[in-house]
Short mmCIF file of C-alpha atoms and ligand atoms in Angstrom, two decimals:
data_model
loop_
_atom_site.label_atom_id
_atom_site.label_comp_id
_atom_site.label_asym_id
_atom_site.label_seq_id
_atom_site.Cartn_x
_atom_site.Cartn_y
_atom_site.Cartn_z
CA UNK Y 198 6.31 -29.34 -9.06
CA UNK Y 199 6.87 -25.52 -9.19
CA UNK Y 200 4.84 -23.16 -7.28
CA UNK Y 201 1.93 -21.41 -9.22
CA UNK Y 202 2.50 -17.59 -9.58
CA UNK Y 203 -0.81 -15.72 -9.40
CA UNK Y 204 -0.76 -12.97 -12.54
CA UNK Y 205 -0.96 -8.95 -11.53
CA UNK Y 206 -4.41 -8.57 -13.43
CA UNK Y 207 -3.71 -4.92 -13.41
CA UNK Y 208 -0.69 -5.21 -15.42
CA UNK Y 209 -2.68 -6.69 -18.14
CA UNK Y 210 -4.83 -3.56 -18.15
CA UNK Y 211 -1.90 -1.34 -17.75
CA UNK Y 212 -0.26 -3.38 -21.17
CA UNK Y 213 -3.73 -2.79 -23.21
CA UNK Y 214 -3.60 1.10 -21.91
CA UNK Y 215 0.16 1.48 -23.35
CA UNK Y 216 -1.18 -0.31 -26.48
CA UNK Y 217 -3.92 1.94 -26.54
CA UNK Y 218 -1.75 5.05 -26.30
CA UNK Y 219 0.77 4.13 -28.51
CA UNK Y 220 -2.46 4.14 -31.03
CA UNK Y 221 -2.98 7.20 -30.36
CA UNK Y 222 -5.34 6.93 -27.79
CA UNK Y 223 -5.54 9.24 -24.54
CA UNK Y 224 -5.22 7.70 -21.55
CA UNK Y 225 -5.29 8.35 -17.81
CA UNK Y 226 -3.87 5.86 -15.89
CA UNK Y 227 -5.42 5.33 -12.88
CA UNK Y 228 -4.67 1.37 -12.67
CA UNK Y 229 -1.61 1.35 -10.50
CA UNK Y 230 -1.00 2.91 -6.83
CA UNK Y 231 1.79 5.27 -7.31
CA UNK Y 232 1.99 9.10 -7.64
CA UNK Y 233 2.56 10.91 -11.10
CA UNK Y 234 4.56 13.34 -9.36
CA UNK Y 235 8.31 12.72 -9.49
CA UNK Y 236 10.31 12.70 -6.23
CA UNK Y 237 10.58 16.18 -4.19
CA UNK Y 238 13.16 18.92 -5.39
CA UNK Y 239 15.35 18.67 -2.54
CA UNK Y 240 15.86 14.81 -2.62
CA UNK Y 241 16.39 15.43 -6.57
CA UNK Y 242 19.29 18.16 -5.82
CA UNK Y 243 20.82 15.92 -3.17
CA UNK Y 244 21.25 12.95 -5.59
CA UNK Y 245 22.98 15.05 -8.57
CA UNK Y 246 24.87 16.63 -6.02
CA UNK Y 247 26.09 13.05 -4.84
CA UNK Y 248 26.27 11.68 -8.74
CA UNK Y 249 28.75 13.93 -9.25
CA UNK Y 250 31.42 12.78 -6.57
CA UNK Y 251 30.68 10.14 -4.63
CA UNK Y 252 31.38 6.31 -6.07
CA UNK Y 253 29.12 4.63 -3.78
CA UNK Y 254 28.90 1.26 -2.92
CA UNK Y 255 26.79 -0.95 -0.74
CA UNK Y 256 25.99 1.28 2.29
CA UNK Y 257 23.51 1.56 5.33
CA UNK Y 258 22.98 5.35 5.93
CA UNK Y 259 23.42 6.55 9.76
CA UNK Y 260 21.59 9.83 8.66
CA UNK Y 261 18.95 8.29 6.79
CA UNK Y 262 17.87 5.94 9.96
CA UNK Y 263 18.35 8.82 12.29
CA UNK Y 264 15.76 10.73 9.73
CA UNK Y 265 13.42 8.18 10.22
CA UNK Y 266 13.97 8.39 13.76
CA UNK Y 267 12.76 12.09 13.48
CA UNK Y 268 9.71 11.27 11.49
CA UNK Y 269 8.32 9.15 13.71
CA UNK Y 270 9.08 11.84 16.98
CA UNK Y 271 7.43 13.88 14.82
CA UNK Y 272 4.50 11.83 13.60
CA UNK Y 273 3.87 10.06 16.93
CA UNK Y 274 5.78 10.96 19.22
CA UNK Y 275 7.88 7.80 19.65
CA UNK Y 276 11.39 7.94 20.47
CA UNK Y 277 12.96 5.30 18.73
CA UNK Y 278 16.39 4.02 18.08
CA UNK Y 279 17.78 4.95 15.10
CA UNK Y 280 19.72 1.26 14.98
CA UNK Y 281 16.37 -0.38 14.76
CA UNK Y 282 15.56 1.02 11.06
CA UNK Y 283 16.61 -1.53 8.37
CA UNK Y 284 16.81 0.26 5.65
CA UNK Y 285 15.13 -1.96 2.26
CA UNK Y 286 14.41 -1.77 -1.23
CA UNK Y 287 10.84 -0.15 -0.28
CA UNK Y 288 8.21 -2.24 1.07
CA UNK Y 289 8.20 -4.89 -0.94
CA UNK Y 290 11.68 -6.47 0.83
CA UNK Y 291 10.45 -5.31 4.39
CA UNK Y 292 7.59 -7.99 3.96
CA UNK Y 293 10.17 -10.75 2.92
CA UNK Y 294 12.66 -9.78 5.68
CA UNK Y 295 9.55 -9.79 8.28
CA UNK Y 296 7.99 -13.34 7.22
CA UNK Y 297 11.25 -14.96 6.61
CA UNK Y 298 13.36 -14.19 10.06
CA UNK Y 299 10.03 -15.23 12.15
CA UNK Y 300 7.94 -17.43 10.31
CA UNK Y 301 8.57 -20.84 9.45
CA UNK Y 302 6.94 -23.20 6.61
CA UNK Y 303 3.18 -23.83 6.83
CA UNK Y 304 3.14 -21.17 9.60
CA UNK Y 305 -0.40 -19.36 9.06
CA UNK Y 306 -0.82 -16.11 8.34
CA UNK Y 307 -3.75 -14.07 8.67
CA UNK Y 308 -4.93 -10.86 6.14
CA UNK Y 309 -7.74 -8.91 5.26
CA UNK Y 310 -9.15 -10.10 2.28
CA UNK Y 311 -9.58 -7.79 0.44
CA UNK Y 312 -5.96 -6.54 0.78
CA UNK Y 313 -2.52 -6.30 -1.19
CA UNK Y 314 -2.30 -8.72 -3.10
CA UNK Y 315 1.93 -9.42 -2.93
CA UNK Y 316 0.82 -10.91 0.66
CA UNK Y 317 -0.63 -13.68 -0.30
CA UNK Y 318 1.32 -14.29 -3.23
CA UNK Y 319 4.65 -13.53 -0.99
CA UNK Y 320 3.70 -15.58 1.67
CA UNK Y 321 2.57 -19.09 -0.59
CA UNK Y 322 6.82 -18.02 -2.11
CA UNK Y 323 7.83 -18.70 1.63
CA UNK Y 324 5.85 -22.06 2.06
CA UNK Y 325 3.73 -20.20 4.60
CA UNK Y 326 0.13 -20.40 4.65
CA UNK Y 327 -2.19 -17.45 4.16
CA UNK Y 328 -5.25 -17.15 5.81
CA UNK Y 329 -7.55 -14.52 4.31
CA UNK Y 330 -10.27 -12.97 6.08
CA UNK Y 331 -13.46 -11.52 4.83
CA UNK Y 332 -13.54 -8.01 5.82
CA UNK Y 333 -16.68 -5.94 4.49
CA UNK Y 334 -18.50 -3.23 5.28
CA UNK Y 335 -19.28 -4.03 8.82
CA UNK Y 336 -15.94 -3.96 10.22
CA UNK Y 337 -14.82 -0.80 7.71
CA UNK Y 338 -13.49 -3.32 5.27
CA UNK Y 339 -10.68 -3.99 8.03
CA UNK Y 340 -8.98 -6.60 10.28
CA UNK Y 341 -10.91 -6.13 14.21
CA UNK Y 342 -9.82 -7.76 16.90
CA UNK Y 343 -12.73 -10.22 17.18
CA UNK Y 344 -12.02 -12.00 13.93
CA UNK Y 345 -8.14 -12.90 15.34
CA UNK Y 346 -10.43 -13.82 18.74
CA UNK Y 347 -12.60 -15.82 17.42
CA UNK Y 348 -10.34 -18.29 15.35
CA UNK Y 349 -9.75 -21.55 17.46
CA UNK Y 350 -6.32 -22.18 16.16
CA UNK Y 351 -4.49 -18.90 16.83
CA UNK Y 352 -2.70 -18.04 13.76
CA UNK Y 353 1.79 -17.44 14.07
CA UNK Y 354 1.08 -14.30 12.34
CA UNK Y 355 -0.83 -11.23 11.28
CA UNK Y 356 -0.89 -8.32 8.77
CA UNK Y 357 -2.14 -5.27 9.35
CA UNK Y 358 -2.04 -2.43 6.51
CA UNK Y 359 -4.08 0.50 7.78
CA UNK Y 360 -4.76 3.25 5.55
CA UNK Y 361 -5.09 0.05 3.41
CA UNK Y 362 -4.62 -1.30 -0.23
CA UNK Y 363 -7.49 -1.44 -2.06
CA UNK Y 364 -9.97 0.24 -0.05
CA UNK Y 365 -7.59 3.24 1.97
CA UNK Y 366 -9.60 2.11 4.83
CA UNK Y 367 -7.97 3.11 8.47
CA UNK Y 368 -8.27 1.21 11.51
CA UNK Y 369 -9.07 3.34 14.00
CA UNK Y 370 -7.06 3.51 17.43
CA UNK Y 371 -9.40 1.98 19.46
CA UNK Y 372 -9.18 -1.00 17.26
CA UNK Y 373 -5.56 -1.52 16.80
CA UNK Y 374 -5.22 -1.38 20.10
CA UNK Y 375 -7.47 -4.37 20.88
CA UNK Y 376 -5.73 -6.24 18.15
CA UNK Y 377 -2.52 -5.39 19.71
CA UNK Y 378 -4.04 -6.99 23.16
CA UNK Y 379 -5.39 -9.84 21.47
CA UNK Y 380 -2.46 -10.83 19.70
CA UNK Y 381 -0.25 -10.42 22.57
CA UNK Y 382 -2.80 -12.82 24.43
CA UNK Y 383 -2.80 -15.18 21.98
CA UNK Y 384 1.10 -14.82 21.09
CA UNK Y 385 0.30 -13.88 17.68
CA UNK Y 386 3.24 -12.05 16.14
CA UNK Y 387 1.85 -8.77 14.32
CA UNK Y 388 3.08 -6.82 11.12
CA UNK Y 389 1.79 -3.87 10.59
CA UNK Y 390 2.48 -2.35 6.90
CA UNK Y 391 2.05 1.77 7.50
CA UNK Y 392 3.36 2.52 3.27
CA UNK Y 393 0.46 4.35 3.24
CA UNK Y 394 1.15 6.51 6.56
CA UNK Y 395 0.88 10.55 5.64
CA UNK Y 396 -1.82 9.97 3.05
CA UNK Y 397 -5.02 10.54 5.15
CA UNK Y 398 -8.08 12.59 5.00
CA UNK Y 399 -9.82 13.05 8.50
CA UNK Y 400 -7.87 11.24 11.30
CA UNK Y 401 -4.16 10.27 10.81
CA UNK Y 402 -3.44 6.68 11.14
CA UNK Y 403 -1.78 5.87 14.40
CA UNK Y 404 1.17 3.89 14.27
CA UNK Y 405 1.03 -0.01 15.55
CA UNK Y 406 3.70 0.56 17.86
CA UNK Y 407 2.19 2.90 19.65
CA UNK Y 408 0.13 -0.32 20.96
CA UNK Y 409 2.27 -3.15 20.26
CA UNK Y 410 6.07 -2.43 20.41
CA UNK Y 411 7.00 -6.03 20.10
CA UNK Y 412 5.29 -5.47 16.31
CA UNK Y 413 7.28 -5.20 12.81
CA UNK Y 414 6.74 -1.84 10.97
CA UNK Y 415 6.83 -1.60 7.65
CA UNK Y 416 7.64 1.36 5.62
CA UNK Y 417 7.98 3.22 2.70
CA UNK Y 418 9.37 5.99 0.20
CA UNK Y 419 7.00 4.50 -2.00
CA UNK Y 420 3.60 6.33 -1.64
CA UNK Y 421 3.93 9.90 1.05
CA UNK Y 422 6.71 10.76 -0.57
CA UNK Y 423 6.46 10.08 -3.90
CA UNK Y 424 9.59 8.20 -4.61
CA UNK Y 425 8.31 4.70 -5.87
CA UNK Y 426 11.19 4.37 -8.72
CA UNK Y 427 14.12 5.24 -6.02
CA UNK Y 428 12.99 1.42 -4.43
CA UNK Y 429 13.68 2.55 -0.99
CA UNK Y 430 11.52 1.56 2.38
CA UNK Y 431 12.11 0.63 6.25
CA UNK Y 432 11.87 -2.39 8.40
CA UNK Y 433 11.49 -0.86 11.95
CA UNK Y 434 12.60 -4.10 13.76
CA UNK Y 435 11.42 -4.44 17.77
CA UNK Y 436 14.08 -3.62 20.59
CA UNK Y 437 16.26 -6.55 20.87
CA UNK Y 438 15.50 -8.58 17.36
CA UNK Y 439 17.81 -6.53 15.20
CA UNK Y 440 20.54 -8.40 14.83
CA UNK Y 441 19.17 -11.34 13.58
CA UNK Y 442 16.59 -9.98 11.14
CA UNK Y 443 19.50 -7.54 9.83
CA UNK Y 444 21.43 -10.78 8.91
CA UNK Y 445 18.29 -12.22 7.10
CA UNK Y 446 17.69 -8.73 5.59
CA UNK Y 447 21.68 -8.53 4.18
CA UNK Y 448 21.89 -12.12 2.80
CA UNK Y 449 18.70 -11.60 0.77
CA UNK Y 450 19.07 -7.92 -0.58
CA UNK Y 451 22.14 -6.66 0.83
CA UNK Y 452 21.72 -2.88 1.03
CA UNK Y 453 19.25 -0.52 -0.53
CA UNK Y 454 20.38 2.00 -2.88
CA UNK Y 455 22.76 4.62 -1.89
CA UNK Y 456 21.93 6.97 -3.92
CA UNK Y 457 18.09 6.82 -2.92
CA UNK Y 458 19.92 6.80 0.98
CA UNK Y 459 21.03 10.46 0.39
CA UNK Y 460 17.72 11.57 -1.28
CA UNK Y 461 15.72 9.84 1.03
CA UNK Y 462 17.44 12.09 3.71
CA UNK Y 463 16.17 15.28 1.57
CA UNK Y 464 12.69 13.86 1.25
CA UNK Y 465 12.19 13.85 4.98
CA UNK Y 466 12.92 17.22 4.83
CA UNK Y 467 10.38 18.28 2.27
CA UNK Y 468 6.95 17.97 4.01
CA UNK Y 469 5.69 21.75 2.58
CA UNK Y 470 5.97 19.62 -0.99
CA UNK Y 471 4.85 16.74 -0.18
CA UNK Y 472 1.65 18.11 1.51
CA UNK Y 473 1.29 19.75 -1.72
CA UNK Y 474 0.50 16.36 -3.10
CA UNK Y 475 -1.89 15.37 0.00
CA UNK Y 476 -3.81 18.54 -0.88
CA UNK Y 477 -4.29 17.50 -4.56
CA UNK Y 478 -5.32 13.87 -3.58
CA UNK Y 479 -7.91 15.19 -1.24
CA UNK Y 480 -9.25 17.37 -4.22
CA UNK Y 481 -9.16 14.72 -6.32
CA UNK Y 482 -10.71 12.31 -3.43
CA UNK Y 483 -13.47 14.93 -3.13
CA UNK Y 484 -14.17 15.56 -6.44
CA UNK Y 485 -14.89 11.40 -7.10
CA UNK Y 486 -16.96 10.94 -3.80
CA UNK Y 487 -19.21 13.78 -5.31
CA UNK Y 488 -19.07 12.46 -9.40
CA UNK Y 489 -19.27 9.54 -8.50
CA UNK Y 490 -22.98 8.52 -6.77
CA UNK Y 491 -24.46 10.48 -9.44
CA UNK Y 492 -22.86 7.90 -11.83
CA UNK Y 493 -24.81 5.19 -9.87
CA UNK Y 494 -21.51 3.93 -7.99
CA UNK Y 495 -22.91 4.75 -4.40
CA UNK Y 496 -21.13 1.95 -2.55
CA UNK Y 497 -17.10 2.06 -1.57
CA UNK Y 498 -15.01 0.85 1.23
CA UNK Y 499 -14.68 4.14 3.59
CA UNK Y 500 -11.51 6.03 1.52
CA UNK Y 501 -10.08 7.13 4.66
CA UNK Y 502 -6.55 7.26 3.78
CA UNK Y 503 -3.86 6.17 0.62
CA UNK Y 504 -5.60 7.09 -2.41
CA UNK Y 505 -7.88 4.44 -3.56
CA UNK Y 506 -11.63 4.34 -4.17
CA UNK Y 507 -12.55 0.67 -4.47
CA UNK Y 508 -16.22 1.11 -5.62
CA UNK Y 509 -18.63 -2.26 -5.91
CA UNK Y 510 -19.84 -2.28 -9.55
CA UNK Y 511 -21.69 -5.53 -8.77
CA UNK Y 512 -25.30 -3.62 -10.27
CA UNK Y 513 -23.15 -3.30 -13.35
CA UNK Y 514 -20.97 -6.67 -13.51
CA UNK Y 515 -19.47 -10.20 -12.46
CA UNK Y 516 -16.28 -9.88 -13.63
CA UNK Y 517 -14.08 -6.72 -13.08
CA UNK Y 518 -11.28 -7.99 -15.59
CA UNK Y 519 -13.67 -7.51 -18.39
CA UNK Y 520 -15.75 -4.33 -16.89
CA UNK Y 521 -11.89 -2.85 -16.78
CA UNK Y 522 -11.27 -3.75 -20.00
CA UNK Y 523 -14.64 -2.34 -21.39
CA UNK Y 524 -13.85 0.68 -19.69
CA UNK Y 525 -10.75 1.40 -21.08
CA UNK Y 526 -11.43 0.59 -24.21
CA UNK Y 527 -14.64 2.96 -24.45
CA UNK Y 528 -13.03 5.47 -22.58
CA UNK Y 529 -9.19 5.51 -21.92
CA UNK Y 530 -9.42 5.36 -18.20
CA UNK Y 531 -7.37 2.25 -16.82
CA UNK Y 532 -8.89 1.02 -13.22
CA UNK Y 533 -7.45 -2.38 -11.21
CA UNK Y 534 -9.99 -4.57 -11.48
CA UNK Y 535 -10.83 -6.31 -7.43
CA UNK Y 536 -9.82 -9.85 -8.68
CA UNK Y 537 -6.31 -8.38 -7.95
CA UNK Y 538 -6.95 -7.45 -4.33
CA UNK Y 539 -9.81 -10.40 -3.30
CA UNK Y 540 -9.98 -13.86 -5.41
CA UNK Y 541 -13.80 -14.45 -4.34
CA UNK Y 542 -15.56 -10.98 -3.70
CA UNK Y 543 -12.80 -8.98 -6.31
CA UNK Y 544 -14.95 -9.45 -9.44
CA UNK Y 545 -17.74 -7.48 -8.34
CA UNK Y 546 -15.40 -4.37 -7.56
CA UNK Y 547 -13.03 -2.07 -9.02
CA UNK Y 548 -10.23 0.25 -7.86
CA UNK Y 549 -9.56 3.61 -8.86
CA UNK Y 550 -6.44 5.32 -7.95
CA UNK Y 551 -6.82 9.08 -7.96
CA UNK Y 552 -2.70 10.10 -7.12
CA UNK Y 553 -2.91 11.53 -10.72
CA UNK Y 554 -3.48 15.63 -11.83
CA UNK Y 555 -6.58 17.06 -10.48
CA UNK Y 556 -7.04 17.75 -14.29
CA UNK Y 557 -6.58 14.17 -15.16
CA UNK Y 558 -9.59 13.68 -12.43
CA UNK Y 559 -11.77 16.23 -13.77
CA UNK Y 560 -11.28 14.82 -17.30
CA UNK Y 561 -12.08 10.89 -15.89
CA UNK Y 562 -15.30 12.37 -14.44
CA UNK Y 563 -16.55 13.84 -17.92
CA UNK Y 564 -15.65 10.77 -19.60
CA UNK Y 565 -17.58 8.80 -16.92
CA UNK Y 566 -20.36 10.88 -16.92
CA UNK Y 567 -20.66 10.49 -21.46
CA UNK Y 568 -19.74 6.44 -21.07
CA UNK Y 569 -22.84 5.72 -18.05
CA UNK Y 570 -25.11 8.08 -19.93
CA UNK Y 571 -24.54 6.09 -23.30
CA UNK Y 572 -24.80 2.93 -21.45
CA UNK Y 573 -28.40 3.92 -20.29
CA UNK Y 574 -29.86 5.12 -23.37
C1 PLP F 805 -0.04 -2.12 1.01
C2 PLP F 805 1.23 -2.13 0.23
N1 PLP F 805 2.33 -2.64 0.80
C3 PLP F 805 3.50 -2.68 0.14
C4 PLP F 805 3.61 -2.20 -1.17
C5 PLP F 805 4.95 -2.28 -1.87
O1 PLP F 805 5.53 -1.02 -1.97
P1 PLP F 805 7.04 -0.70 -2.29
O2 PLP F 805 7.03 0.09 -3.56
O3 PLP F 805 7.55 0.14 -1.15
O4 PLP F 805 7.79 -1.99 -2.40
C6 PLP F 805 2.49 -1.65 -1.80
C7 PLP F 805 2.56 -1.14 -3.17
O5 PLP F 805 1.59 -0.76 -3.78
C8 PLP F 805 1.26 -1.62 -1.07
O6 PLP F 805 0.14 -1.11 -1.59
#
């Protein structure tokens, strides 16, 4: 027998949109969670700069973790140890490394349902069990404490992702730290994915480790700062534990690019751009929570953070996949349709990413507005 692979249902939408285009069709692309801005100038100057003279080869980056060391000083005021950054192939590796060196087979492991989808899919590729719960509006679309109290069976694990993917929903401190208490209690080892960290509208998101420094942080060039092709991320590993997950990180992936090392180091360095971005995302944020309810859609997941809006279209449709397709096809705008992020509630919602042009946000309103109004006449 060979384990089932769930498909990426947004890829399927993000094929037909390419099709689309290449018929001559405009399109805005608004399927998939990553930034149409390229990576900032300075990490762009750094890397010709080291093109040019330097052969690489596998490498771990002193500067690069003592960066990271800065950003969070900076963002939280932790003082960490620079040793205690693995440096990854973005995210997506972090997760691996984090299951992998603490988890074994059949372990269960608890997410937010809806959430990102590689978790579940990731975990069922390491044989351990994922154990999604229901989050809706009541607790913000989020993880809360209560729902890790109230399982008999305490689970081995947890993921947290807070600003989160689909909804950009935060946790807010209060709450992470009663999860850190309760998993602590209940010896529950916690993971908290931050990728989306820097992307927030009202409140920044707190860091888990400001609550639970025994936790795995995950983290990202991916989303802030706008470096998704450049496959670069963080482990922060807890005091202590980073010997041994550093071996399980190195025999699966070895080292993350070198090149992406030295921009990466740039890109810390290049907030006044990258806040550039936040500003356009909370334009474009704005300008959808306005459009939007007039359209009819008047019920999201709280967008605090990332840059989602995962709307319920459930007075319009039972099954996202096709309302996604329909809605590219009338109108060019690609969306992720919720079976992606939540196998059982996921078909009555979709998710919008707005990390695009404030233009390209302006112009997916109009067409909105023309496609609802046709579909009422
Ligand atoms: C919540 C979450 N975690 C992890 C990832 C993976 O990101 P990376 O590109 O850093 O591997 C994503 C990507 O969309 C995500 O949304």
């Amino acid at each position: 027998m060979r384990p089932p692979v769930e498909p990426f249902y947004a890829m399927e939408i993000s094929r037909l949109a390419h099709r689309l285009k290449a018929e001559g069709r405009s399109i805005l692309h608004m399927e998939f969670g990553q930034p149409s801005t390229g990576a900032p100038t300075g990490a762009i100057e750094v890397a010709h700069r080291v093109l040019d003279r330097d052969p690489m080869g596998y490498w771990d980056s002193p500067d690069l973790q003592a960066a990271l060391s800065g950003l969070y000083k900076r963002r939280y005021g932790l003082v960490i140890d620079p040793k205690r950054f693995i440096l990854t192939c973005g995210a997506s590796p972090a997760l691996v490394a984090a299951l992998a060196s603490n988890f074994m087979p059949r372990d269960k492991v608890v997410t937010a349902r809806p959430g990102y989808v590689a978790y579940r899919n990731t975990l069922k590729a390491l044989h351990l069990t994922p154990v999604e719960i229901p989050c809706g509006p009541s607790t913000h679309f989020q993880l809360a404490a209560k729902h890790l109290e109230e399982m008999e069976e305490a689970p081995a694990g947890v993921i947290v992702a807070s600003p989160a993917n689909p909804t950009g929903s935060i946790i807010a401190r209060e709450e992470l730290s009663r999860i850190a208490a309760i998993c602590r209690e209940r010896e529950i080892l916690l993971i908290s994915d931050e990728i989306y960290h820097g992307l927030s509208y009202g409140e920044p998101a707190e860091t888990m480790l400001a609550f639970a420094p025994k936790s795995y942080v995950i983290g990202s060039f991916s989303k802030y700062f706008s470096m998704v092709a450049w496959r670069l991320g963080w482990l922060l590993v807890p005091e202590g534990e980073m010997e041994r997950v550093r071996a399980f990180s190195a025999n699966m992936f070895l080292t993350a690019p070198s090149l992406s090392q030295h921009a990466g180091v740039a890109a810390l360095d290049s907030e006044d751009e990258l806040e550039g971005h936040v500003a356009v995302y909370r334009r474009n944020r704005e300008l959808l929570l306005e459009a939007l309810p007039k359209l009819g859609l008047t019920k999201f997941a709280p967008p605090d953070g990332a840059f989602y809006i995962y709307a319920d279209v459930r007075h319009l449709t039972d099954d996202s996949m096709a309302f996604c397709k329909e809605l590219l096809i009338a109108t060019g705008i690609a969306a992720a349709p919720g079976i992606d992020f939540d196998p059982i509630d996921g078909r009555y919602f979709i998710r919008l990413s707005f990390a695009v042009s404030t233009a390209e946000v302006e112009e997916a309103i109009t067409r909105l507005k023309t496609w609802f109004a046709s579909r009422t006449d």
